[in-house]
Structures are given as C-alpha cells and as structure tokens.
mmCIF file of N, CA and C in Angstrom:
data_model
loop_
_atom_site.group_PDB
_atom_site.id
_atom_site.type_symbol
_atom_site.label_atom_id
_atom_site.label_comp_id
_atom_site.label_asym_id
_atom_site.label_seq_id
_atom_site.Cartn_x
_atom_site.Cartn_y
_atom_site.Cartn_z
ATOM 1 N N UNK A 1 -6.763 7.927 -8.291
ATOM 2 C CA UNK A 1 -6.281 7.306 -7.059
ATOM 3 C C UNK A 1 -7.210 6.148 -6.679
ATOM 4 N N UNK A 2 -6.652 5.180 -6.069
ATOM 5 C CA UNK A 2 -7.711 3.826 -5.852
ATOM 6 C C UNK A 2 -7.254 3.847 -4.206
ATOM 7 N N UNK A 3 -8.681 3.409 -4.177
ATOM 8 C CA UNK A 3 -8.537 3.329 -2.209
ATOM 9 C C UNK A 3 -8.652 1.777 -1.647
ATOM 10 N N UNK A 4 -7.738 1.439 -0.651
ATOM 11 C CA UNK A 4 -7.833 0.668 -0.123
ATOM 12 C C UNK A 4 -7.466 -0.096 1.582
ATOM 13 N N UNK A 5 -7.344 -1.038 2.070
ATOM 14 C CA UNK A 5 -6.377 -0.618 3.601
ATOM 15 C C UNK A 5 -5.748 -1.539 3.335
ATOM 16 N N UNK A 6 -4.640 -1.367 4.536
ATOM 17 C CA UNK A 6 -3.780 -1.992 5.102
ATOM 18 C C UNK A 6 -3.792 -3.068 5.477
ATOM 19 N N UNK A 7 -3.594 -4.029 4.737
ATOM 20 C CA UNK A 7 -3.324 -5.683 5.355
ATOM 21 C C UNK A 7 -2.496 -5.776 6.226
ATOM 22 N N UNK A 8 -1.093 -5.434 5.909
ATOM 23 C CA UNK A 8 -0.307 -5.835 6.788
ATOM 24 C C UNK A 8 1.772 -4.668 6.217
ATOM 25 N N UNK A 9 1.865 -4.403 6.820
ATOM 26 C CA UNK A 9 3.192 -3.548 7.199
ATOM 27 C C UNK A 9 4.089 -3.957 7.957
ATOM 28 N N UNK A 10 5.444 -3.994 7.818
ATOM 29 C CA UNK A 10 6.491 -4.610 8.716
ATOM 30 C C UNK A 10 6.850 -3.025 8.407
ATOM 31 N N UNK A 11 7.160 -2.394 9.451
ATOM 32 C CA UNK A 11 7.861 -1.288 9.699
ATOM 33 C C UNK A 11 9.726 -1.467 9.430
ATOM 34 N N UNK A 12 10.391 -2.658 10.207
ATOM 35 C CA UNK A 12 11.517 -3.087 10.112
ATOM 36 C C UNK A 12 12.219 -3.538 8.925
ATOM 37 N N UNK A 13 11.093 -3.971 8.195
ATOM 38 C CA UNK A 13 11.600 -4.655 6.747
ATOM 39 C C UNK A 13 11.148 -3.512 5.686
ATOM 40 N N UNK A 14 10.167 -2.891 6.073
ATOM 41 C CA UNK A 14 9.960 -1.309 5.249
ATOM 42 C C UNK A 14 8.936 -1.561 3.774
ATOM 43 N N UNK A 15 8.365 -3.057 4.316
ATOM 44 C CA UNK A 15 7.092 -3.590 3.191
ATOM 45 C C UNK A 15 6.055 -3.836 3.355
ATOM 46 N N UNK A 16 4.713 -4.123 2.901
ATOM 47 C CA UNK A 16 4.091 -4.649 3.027
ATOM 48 C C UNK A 16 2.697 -4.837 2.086
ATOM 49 N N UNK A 17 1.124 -4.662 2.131
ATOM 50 C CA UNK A 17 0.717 -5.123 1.059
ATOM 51 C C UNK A 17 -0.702 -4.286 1.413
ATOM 52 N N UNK A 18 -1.502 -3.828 0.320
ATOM 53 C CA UNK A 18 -2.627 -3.241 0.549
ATOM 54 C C UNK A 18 -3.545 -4.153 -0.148
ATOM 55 N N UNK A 19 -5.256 -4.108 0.424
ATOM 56 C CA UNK A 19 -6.333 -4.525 -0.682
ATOM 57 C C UNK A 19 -7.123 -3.370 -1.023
ATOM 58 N N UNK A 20 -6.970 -3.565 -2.244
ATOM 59 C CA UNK A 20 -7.682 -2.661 -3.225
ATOM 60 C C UNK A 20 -9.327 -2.745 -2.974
ATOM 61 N N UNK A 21 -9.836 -1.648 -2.726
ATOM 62 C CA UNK A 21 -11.486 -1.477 -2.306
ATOM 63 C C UNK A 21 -12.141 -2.391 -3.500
ATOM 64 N N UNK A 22 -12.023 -1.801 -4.706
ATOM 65 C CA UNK A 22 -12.837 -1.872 -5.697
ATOM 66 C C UNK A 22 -12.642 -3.596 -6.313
ATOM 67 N N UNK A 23 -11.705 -4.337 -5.962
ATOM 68 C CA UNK A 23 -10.974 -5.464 -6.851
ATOM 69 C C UNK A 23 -10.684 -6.546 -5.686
ATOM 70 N N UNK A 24 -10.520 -6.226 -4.402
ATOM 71 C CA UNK A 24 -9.923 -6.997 -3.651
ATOM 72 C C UNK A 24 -9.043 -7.742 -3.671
ATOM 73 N N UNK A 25 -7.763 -7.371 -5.089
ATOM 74 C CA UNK A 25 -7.004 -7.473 -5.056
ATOM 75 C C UNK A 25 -5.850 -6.704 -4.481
ATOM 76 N N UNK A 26 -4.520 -7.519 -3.400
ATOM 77 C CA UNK A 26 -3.404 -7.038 -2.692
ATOM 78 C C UNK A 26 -2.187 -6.694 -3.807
ATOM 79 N N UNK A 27 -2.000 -5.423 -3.173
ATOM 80 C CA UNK A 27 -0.570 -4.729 -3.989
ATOM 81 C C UNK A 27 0.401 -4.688 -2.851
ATOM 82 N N UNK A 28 1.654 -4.854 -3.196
ATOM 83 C CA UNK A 28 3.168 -4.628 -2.596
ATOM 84 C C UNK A 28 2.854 -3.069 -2.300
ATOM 85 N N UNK A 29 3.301 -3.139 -1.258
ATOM 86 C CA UNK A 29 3.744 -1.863 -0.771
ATOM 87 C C UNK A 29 5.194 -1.530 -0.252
ATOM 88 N N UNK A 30 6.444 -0.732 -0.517
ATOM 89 C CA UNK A 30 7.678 -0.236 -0.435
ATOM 90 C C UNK A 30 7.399 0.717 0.460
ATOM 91 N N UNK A 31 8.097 1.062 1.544
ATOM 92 C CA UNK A 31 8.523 2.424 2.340
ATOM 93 C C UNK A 31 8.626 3.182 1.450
ATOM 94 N N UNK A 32 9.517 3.031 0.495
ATOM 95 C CA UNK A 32 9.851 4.230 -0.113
ATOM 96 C C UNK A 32 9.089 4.844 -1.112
ATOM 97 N N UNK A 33 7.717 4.098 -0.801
ATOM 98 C CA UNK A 33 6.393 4.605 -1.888
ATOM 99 C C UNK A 33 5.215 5.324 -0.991
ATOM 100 N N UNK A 34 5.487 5.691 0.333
ATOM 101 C CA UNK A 34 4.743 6.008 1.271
ATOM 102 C C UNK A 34 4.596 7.588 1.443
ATOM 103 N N UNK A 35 3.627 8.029 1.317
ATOM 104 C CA UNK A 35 3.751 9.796 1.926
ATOM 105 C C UNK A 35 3.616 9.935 3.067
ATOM 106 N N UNK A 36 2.463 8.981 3.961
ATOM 107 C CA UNK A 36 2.287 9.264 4.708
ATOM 108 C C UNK A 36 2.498 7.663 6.056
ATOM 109 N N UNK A 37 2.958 7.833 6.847
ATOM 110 C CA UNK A 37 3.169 6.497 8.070
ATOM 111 C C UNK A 37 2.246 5.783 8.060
ATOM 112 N N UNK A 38 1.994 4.430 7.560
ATOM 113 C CA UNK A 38 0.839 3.595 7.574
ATOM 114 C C UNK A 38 0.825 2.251 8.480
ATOM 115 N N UNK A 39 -0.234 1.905 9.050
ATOM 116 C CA UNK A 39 -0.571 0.859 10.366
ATOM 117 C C UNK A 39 -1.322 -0.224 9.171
ATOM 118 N N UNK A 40 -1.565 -1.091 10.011
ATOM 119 C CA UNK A 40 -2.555 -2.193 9.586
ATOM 120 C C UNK A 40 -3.704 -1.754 9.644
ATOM 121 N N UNK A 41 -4.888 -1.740 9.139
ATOM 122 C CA UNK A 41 -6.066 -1.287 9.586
ATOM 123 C C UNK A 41 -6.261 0.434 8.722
ATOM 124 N N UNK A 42 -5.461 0.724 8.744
ATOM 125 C CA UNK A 42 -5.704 2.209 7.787
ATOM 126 C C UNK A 42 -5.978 2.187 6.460
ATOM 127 N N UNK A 43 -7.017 3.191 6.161
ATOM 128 C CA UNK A 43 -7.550 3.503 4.984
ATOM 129 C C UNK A 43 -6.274 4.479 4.312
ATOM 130 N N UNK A 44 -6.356 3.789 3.340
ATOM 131 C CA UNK A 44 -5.109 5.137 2.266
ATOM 132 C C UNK A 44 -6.327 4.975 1.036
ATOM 133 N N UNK A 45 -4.910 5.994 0.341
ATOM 134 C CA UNK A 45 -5.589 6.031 -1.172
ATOM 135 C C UNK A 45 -4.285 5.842 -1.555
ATOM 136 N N UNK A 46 -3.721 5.761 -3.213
ATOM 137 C CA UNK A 46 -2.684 5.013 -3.527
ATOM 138 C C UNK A 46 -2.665 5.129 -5.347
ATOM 139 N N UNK A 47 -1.464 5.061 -5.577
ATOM 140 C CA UNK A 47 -1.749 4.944 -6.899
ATOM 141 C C UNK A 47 -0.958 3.684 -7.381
ATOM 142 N N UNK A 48 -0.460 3.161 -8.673
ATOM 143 C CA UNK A 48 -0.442 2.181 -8.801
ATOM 144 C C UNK A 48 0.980 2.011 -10.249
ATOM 145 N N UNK A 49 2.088 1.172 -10.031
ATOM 146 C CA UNK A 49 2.915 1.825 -10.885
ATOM 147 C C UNK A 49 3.560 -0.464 -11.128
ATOM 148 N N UNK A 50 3.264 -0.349 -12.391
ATOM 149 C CA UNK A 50 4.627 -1.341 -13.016
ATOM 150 C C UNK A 50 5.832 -1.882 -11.975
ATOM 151 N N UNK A 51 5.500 -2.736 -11.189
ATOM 152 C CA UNK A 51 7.176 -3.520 -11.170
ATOM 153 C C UNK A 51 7.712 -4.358 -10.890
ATOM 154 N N UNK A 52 8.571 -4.821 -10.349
ATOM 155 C CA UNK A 52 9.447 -6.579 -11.132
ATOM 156 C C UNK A 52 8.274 -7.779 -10.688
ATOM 157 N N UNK A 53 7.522 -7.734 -10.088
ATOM 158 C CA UNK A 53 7.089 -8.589 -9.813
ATOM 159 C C UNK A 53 5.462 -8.691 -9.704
ATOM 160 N N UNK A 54 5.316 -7.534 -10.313
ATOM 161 C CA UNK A 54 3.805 -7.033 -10.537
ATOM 162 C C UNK A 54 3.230 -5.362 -10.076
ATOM 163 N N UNK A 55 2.015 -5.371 -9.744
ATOM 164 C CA UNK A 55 1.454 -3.583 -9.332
ATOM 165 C C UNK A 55 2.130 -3.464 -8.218
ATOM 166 N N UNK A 56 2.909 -2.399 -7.777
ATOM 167 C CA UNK A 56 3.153 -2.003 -6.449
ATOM 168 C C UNK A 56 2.661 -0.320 -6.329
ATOM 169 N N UNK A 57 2.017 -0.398 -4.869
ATOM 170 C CA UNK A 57 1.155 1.104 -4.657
ATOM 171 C C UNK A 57 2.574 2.146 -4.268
ATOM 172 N N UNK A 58 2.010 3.548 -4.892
ATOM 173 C CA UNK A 58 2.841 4.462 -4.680
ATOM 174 C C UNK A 58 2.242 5.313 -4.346
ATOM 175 N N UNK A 59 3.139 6.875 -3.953
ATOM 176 C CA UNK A 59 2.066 7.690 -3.546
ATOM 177 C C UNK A 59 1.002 7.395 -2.512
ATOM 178 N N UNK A 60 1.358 6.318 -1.384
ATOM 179 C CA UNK A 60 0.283 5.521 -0.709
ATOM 180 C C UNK A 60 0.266 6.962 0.292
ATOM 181 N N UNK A 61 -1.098 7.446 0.622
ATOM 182 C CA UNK A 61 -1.323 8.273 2.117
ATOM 183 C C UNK A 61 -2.394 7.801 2.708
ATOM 184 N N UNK A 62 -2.579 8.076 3.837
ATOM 185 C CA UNK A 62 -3.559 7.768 5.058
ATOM 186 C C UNK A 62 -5.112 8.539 4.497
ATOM 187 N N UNK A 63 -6.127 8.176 4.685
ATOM 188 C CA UNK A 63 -7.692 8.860 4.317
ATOM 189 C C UNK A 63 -8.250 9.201 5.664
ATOM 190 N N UNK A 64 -8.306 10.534 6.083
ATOM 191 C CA UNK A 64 -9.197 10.874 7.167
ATOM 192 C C UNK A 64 -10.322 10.022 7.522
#
C-alpha cells in the first residue's frame, strides 16, 4: 500500500487526485475506487492499478 493525501476531491463529479508520499507524484482518483469518504487534506493509503490514462489509486481509505 503507498500513502499519500488528498489534493483535491469534487464530491459531485465523484474524482479527484492524490500525492504520493514517497514520489510526489499525483494519481486520479474515481469514487468508485474509494473505501472510505475522503476530504482534501486527508491522509489515505491506496493502492495503485493500470488505466486509460495512466496510475489511478484504488482501494483508497482514510489513515488514523
């Protein structure tokens, strides 16, 4: 699992983009790759999967 936060989330559009701790590189993030409800500013952890347009995080949840 790779950890990183929340750049930025549109709740309405159901997307948005994480930076990776280790790389400071931003991944796509999908609603429908979410376990857990994510804000701007939150720490997740995340895993990382192939698709059309490059890495998008899956499995994304919130880190105590």
């Amino acid at each position: 699992m790779s950890k990183g936060t929340v750049k930025f989330f549109n709740d309405s559009k159901g997307f948005g983009f994480i930076v990776e701790d280790d790389t400071n590189k931003e991944h796509f993030v999908h609603i429908s790759g979410l376990i857990d409800e994510i804000r701007e500013g939150d720490v997740v952890e995340f895993e990382l999967t192939e698709g059309r347009k490059g890495l998008n995080a899956i499995n994304v949840k919130v880190v105590d």
